[in-house]
PDB file of C-alpha atoms and ligand atoms in Angstrom:
ATOM      1  CA  ASP A   1      11.450  15.902 -13.517  1.00 48.00           C
ATOM      2  CA  ASN A   2      11.310  15.359 -17.249  1.00 45.00           C
ATOM      3  CA  GLU A   3       9.154  12.295 -16.790  1.00 45.00           C
ATOM      4  CA  ILE A   4       6.712  14.231 -14.603  1.00 47.00           C
ATOM      5  CA  GLU A   5       6.563  17.025 -17.204  1.00 50.00           C
ATOM      6  CA  SER A   6       6.015  14.537 -19.985  1.00 49.00           C
ATOM      7  CA  PHE A   7       3.651  12.127 -18.316  1.00 49.00           C
ATOM      8  CA  GLY A   8       2.080  13.925 -15.369  1.00 53.00           C
ATOM      9  CA  ILE A   9       2.081  12.778 -11.778  1.00 51.00           C
ATOM     10  CA  MET A  10       1.397   9.133 -12.732  1.00 54.00           C
ATOM     11  CA  GLY A  11       5.004   9.062 -13.958  1.00 56.00           C
ATOM     12  CA  GLY A  12       3.983   7.355 -17.179  1.00 64.00           C
ATOM     13  CA  ALA A  13       1.866   4.576 -15.671  1.00 67.00           C
ATOM     14  CA  ASP A  14      -0.670   3.457 -18.246  1.00 73.00           C
ATOM     15  CA  MET A  15      -3.364   0.785 -18.648  1.00 72.00           C
ATOM     16  CA  TRP A  16      -0.756  -1.809 -19.669  1.00 76.00           C
ATOM     17  CA  MET A  17       1.225  -1.359 -16.468  1.00 73.00           C
ATOM     18  CA  ILE A  18      -1.921  -1.301 -14.394  1.00 70.00           C
ATOM     19  CA  MET A  19      -3.051  -4.607 -15.943  1.00 71.00           C
ATOM     20  CA  SER A  20       0.323  -6.172 -15.197  1.00 73.00           C
ATOM     21  CA  PHE A  21       0.212  -4.885 -11.599  1.00 70.00           C
ATOM     22  CA  ILE A  22      -3.197  -6.520 -11.209  1.00 68.00           C
ATOM     23  CA  ARG A  23      -2.236  -9.799 -12.923  1.00 71.00           C
ATOM     24  CA  TYR A  24       1.189 -10.283 -11.363  1.00 79.00           C
ATOM     25  CA  GLY A  25       0.620  -8.630  -8.036  1.00 87.00           C
ATOM     26  CA  LYS A  26      -2.377  -8.842  -5.723  1.00 92.00           C
ATOM     27  CA  LEU A  27      -5.233  -6.394  -5.569  1.00 92.00           C
ATOM     28  CA  TYR A  28      -7.559  -6.793  -2.588  1.00 95.00           C
ATOM     29  CA  VAL A  29     -10.754  -4.868  -1.994  1.00 96.00           C
ATOM     30  CA  LEU A  30     -13.073  -4.580   0.989  1.00 96.00           C
ATOM     31  CA  LEU A  31     -16.706  -4.131  -0.105  1.00 96.00           C
ATOM     32  CA  ASN A  32     -19.917  -3.480   1.824  1.00 96.00           C
ATOM     33  CA  GLU A  33     -23.164  -5.481   1.438  1.00 96.00           C
ATOM     34  CA  ASP A  34     -24.062  -3.394  -1.630  1.00 95.00           C
ATOM     35  CA  ASN A  35     -20.701  -4.181  -3.255  1.00 94.00           C
ATOM     36  CA  GLU A  36     -19.516  -0.616  -2.788  1.00 95.00           C
ATOM     37  CA  LEU A  37     -15.790  -0.113  -2.353  1.00 95.00           C
ATOM     38  CA  LEU A  38     -14.665   0.576   1.219  1.00 96.00           C
ATOM     39  CA  SER A  39     -10.907   0.022   1.032  1.00 96.00           C
ATOM     40  CA  VAL A  40      -8.401  -1.121  -1.568  1.00 95.00           C
ATOM     41  CA  ALA A  41      -4.889  -2.597  -1.176  1.00 96.00           C
ATOM     42  CA  GLN A  42      -2.475  -3.050  -4.085  1.00 94.00           C
ATOM     43  CA  TYR A  43       0.549  -5.306  -3.626  1.00 95.00           C
ATOM     44  CA  GLN A  44       3.337  -5.973  -6.076  1.00 93.00           C
ATOM     45  CA  GLY A  45       5.495  -9.110  -5.906  1.00 90.00           C
ATOM     46  CA  VAL A  46       9.267  -8.849  -5.558  1.00 86.00           C
ATOM     47  CA  LEU A  47      10.941 -11.153  -8.117  1.00 86.00           C
ATOM     48  CA  GLY A  48      12.683 -14.128  -6.548  1.00 90.00           C
ATOM     49  CA  LYS A  49      11.761 -13.125  -2.995  1.00 93.00           C
ATOM     50  CA  LYS A  50       9.058 -13.931  -0.487  1.00 94.00           C
ATOM     51  CA  GLU A  51       8.317 -10.216  -0.241  1.00 96.00           C
ATOM     52  CA  VAL A  52       5.739  -7.799  -1.578  1.00 95.00           C
ATOM     53  CA  PHE A  53       5.578  -4.032  -1.944  1.00 96.00           C
ATOM     54  CA  LEU A  54       2.348  -2.285  -0.943  1.00 96.00           C
ATOM     55  CA  TYR A  55       2.223   0.421  -3.609  1.00 93.00           C
ATOM     56  CA  GLY A  56      -1.330   1.595  -3.096  1.00 93.00           C
ATOM     57  CA  PHE A  57      -3.703   1.733  -0.158  1.00 96.00           C
ATOM     58  CA  SER A  58      -6.781   3.853   0.401  1.00 95.00           C
ATOM     59  CA  THR A  59     -10.218   3.980   1.973  1.00 95.00           C
ATOM     60  CA  SER A  60     -13.124   5.710   0.191  1.00 95.00           C
ATOM     61  CA  LEU A  61     -13.379   9.293   1.416  1.00 96.00           C
ATOM     62  CA  LYS A  62     -16.741   8.942   3.171  1.00 95.00           C
ATOM     63  CA  GLU A  63     -15.763   5.656   4.819  1.00 96.00           C
ATOM     64  CA  ARG A  64     -12.548   6.824   6.478  1.00 96.00           C
ATOM     65  CA  GLY A  65     -11.983   6.555  10.214  1.00 97.00           C
ATOM     66  CA  LYS A  66     -14.355   3.585  10.627  1.00 98.00           C
ATOM     67  CA  GLY A  67     -11.710   0.884  10.965  1.00 98.00           C
ATOM     68  CA  TYR A  68     -12.010  -0.490   7.418  1.00 98.00           C
ATOM     69  CA  GLY A  69      -8.376   0.215   6.526  1.00 98.00           C
ATOM     70  CA  LYS A  70      -7.175  -1.777   9.501  1.00 98.00           C
ATOM     71  CA  ILE A  71      -9.578  -4.643   8.745  1.00 98.00           C
ATOM     72  CA  LEU A  72      -8.422  -4.886   5.122  1.00 98.00           C
ATOM     73  CA  LEU A  73      -4.732  -4.726   6.049  1.00 98.00           C
ATOM     74  CA  GLU A  74      -5.083  -7.503   8.625  1.00 98.00           C
ATOM     75  CA  GLU A  75      -7.096  -9.701   6.262  1.00 98.00           C
ATOM     76  CA  THR A  76      -4.550  -9.220   3.465  1.00 98.00           C
ATOM     77  CA  HIS A  77      -1.730 -10.109   5.892  1.00 98.00           C
ATOM     78  CA  ASN A  78      -3.446 -13.473   6.534  1.00 98.00           C
ATOM     79  CA  ARG A  79      -3.917 -14.099   2.830  1.00 97.00           C
ATOM     80  CA  LEU A  80      -0.336 -13.163   1.959  1.00 96.00           C
ATOM     81  CA  ARG A  81       0.939 -15.453   4.741  1.00 97.00           C
ATOM     82  CA  LYS A  82      -0.956 -18.324   3.081  1.00 95.00           C
ATOM     83  CA  LEU A  83       0.938 -17.467  -0.131  1.00 93.00           C
ATOM     84  CA  GLN A  84       4.220 -17.885   1.834  1.00 94.00           C
ATOM     85  CA  ILE A  85       4.963 -14.149   1.791  1.00 95.00           C
ATOM     86  CA  GLU A  86       7.233 -13.207   4.694  1.00 97.00           C
ATOM     87  CA  LYS A  87       7.644  -9.440   4.443  1.00 97.00           C
ATOM     88  CA  ILE A  88       5.822  -6.354   3.198  1.00 98.00           C
ATOM     89  CA  TYR A  89       7.422  -3.037   2.293  1.00 97.00           C
ATOM     90  CA  LEU A  90       5.796   0.312   1.700  1.00 97.00           C
ATOM     91  CA  THR A  91       6.778   3.957   1.492  1.00 97.00           C
ATOM     92  CA  VAL A  92       4.727   6.744   3.023  1.00 97.00           C
ATOM     93  CA  ASP A  93       4.870  10.538   3.195  1.00 96.00           C
ATOM     94  CA  PRO A  94       6.346  11.434   6.635  1.00 97.00           C
ATOM     95  CA  ASP A  95       3.500  14.016   6.998  1.00 97.00           C
ATOM     96  CA  ASN A  96       0.782  11.379   6.458  1.00 97.00           C
ATOM     97  CA  THR A  97       0.155  10.791  10.171  1.00 97.00           C
ATOM     98  CA  LYS A  98      -3.135   8.949   9.606  1.00 97.00           C
ATOM     99  CA  ALA A  99      -1.521   6.359   7.365  1.00 98.00           C
ATOM    100  CA  ILE A 100       1.599   6.020   9.549  1.00 98.00           C
ATOM    101  CA  ASN A 101      -0.597   5.474  12.647  1.00 98.00           C
ATOM    102  CA  MET A 102      -2.623   2.875  10.789  1.00 98.00           C
ATOM    103  CA  TYR A 103       0.443   0.974   9.579  1.00 98.00           C
ATOM    104  CA  LYS A 104       1.953   1.034  13.096  1.00 98.00           C
ATOM    105  CA  LYS A 105      -1.328  -0.325  14.518  1.00 98.00           C
ATOM    106  CA  VAL A 106      -1.065  -3.390  12.281  1.00 98.00           C
ATOM    107  CA  GLY A 107       2.576  -4.024  13.129  1.00 98.00           C
ATOM    108  CA  TYR A 108       4.653  -2.036  10.651  1.00 98.00           C
ATOM    109  CA  THR A 109       7.839  -0.345  11.846  1.00 98.00           C
ATOM    110  CA  ILE A 110       9.674   2.600  10.288  1.00 98.00           C
ATOM    111  CA  GLU A 111      12.880   1.230   8.791  1.00 98.00           C
ATOM    112  CA  GLU A 112      14.459   4.422   7.418  1.00 97.00           C
ATOM    113  CA  LEU A 113      13.836   7.885   6.018  1.00 97.00           C
ATOM    114  CA  GLN A 114      14.503   7.866   2.277  1.00 96.00           C
ATOM    115  CA  LYS A 115      15.612  11.384   1.348  1.00 95.00           C
ATOM    116  CA  ASP A 116      14.460  12.699  -2.039  1.00 94.00           C
ATOM    117  CA  GLU A 117      12.915   9.306  -2.870  1.00 89.00           C
ATOM    118  CA  TYR A 118      10.374  10.739  -5.333  1.00 89.00           C
ATOM    119  CA  GLY A 119      12.340  13.839  -6.369  1.00 91.00           C
ATOM    120  CA  LYS A 120      14.042  16.742  -4.628  1.00 93.00           C
ATOM    121  CA  GLY A 121      12.440  17.470  -1.249  1.00 93.00           C
ATOM    122  CA  ILE A 122      10.021  14.531  -1.517  1.00 94.00           C
ATOM    123  CA  ASP A 123      11.046  12.246   1.325  1.00 96.00           C
ATOM    124  CA  ARG A 124       9.440   8.966   2.294  1.00 97.00           C
ATOM    125  CA  TYR A 125       9.528   6.631   5.267  1.00 98.00           C
ATOM    126  CA  LEU A 126      10.269   3.050   4.338  1.00 98.00           C
ATOM    127  CA  MET A 127       8.071   0.873   6.554  1.00 98.00           C
ATOM    128  CA  ILE A 128       8.270  -2.896   6.962  1.00 98.00           C
ATOM    129  CA  LYS A 129       5.862  -5.514   8.243  1.00 98.00           C
ATOM    130  CA  ASN A 130       7.216  -8.919   9.093  1.00 98.00           C
ATOM    131  CA  LEU A 131       4.615 -11.647   8.522  1.00 98.00           C
ATOM    132  CA  LEU A 132       6.576 -14.480  10.193  1.00 95.00           C
TER     133      LEU A 132
HETATM  134  C1  COA B 201      -4.796   6.447   5.584  1.00 79.13           C
HETATM  135  C2  COA B 201      -6.142   5.790   5.295  1.00 79.13           C
HETATM  136  C3  COA B 201      -5.927   4.649   4.313  1.00 79.13           C
HETATM  137  C4  COA B 201      -6.716   5.248   6.615  1.00 79.13           C
HETATM  138  O1  COA B 201      -7.824   4.427   6.333  1.00 79.13           O
HETATM  139  P1  COA B 201      -9.070   4.297   7.324  1.00 79.13           P
HETATM  140  O2  COA B 201      -9.941   3.214   6.808  1.00 79.13           O
HETATM  141  O3  COA B 201      -9.675   5.634   7.558  1.00 79.13           O
HETATM  142  O4  COA B 201      -8.313   3.844   8.664  1.00 79.13           O
HETATM  143  P2  COA B 201      -8.983   3.127   9.926  1.00 79.13           P
HETATM  144  O5  COA B 201     -10.304   3.724  10.203  1.00 79.13           O
HETATM  145  O6  COA B 201      -8.891   1.650   9.744  1.00 79.13           O
HETATM  146  O7  COA B 201      -7.993   3.553  11.077  1.00 79.13           O
HETATM  147  C5  COA B 201      -6.881   2.754  11.418  1.00 79.13           C
HETATM  148  C6  COA B 201      -5.920   3.574  12.252  1.00 79.13           C
HETATM  149  O8  COA B 201      -5.386   4.628  11.453  1.00 79.13           O
HETATM  150  C7  COA B 201      -5.192   5.786  12.269  1.00 79.13           C
HETATM  151  N1  COA B 201      -6.054   6.871  11.808  1.00 79.13           N
HETATM  152  C8  COA B 201      -7.123   6.785  10.962  1.00 79.13           C
HETATM  153  N2  COA B 201      -7.687   7.997  10.790  1.00 79.13           N
HETATM  154  C9  COA B 201      -6.945   8.868  11.525  1.00 79.13           C
HETATM  155  C10 COA B 201      -7.027  10.265  11.761  1.00 79.13           C
HETATM  156  N3  COA B 201      -7.982  11.025  11.204  1.00 79.13           N
HETATM  157  N4  COA B 201      -6.080  10.827  12.552  1.00 79.13           N
HETATM  158  C11 COA B 201      -5.113  10.086  13.135  1.00 79.13           C
HETATM  159  N5  COA B 201      -4.990   8.745  12.957  1.00 79.13           N
HETATM  160  C12 COA B 201      -5.905   8.151  12.174  1.00 79.13           C
HETATM  161  C13 COA B 201      -5.557   5.386  13.672  1.00 79.13           C
HETATM  162  O9  COA B 201      -4.397   4.888  14.310  1.00 79.13           O
HETATM  163  C14 COA B 201      -6.546   4.278  13.432  1.00 79.13           C
HETATM  164  O10 COA B 201      -6.643   3.387  14.493  1.00 79.13           O
HETATM  165  P3  COA B 201      -7.723   3.666  15.673  1.00 79.13           P
HETATM  166  O11 COA B 201      -9.041   3.912  15.022  1.00 79.13           O
HETATM  167  O12 COA B 201      -7.694   2.400  16.479  1.00 79.13           O
HETATM  168  O13 COA B 201      -7.222   4.864  16.409  1.00 79.13           O
HETATM  169  C15 COA B 201      -7.170   6.806   4.713  1.00 79.13           C
HETATM  170  O14 COA B 201      -7.147   7.978   5.497  1.00 79.13           O
HETATM  171  C16 COA B 201      -6.888   7.194   3.263  1.00 79.13           C
HETATM  172  O15 COA B 201      -7.374   6.550   2.334  1.00 79.13           O
HETATM  173  N6  COA B 201      -6.089   8.256   3.038  1.00 79.13           N
HETATM  174  C17 COA B 201      -5.735   8.725   1.698  1.00 79.13           C
HETATM  175  C18 COA B 201      -4.834   7.764   0.974  1.00 79.13           C
HETATM  176  C19 COA B 201      -3.559   7.498   1.730  1.00 79.13           C
HETATM  177  O16 COA B 201      -2.967   8.377   2.337  1.00 79.13           O
HETATM  178  N7  COA B 201      -3.109   6.231   1.675  1.00 79.13           N
HETATM  179  C20 COA B 201      -1.886   5.785   2.293  1.00 79.13           C
HETATM  180  C21 COA B 201      -0.756   6.022   1.345  1.00 79.13           C
HETATM  181  S1  COA B 201       0.735   5.232   1.869  1.00 79.13           S
END
């Protein structure tokens, strides 16, 4: 709570952290012919493991519902497989039906409900995709 009061909803994330996420994780984007952003996927490596955490995923507002999210997820799965990654984790708001449907469509399963994961009353589903 204190951190949110002090730093806002970003929880203290700053440019330095963002640069390290980009350098030491994987950031994939899907662009159209005019190089405009359609979808973005942000993965973070898990130290010492063949696993990554998908900490950010979104499709540009006006491009939603056109299949781009699914395309980008499937393409990133292929690329991560080539990097010997075996498993992807993510957490999602249990009310975010769109995202949950999308993740299920590309093979994620709900592993557990994490109570109060991001503070009191803020639950998350932990979802896992096996790449093997
Ligand atoms: C969730 C989100 C990434 C989906 O991206 P998208 O590019 O619109 O998704 P797609 O068009 O590829 O759809 C893939 C699947 O998602 C589900 N889906 C997408 N839009 C949906 C909607 N409005 N209602 C229900 N399910 C939906 C469907 O299962 C769909 O498959 P289908 O078209 O074969 O039925 C997008 O809505 C978004 O950016 N939301 C805000 C950010 C967010 O919530 N990110 C996830 C955080 S974990």
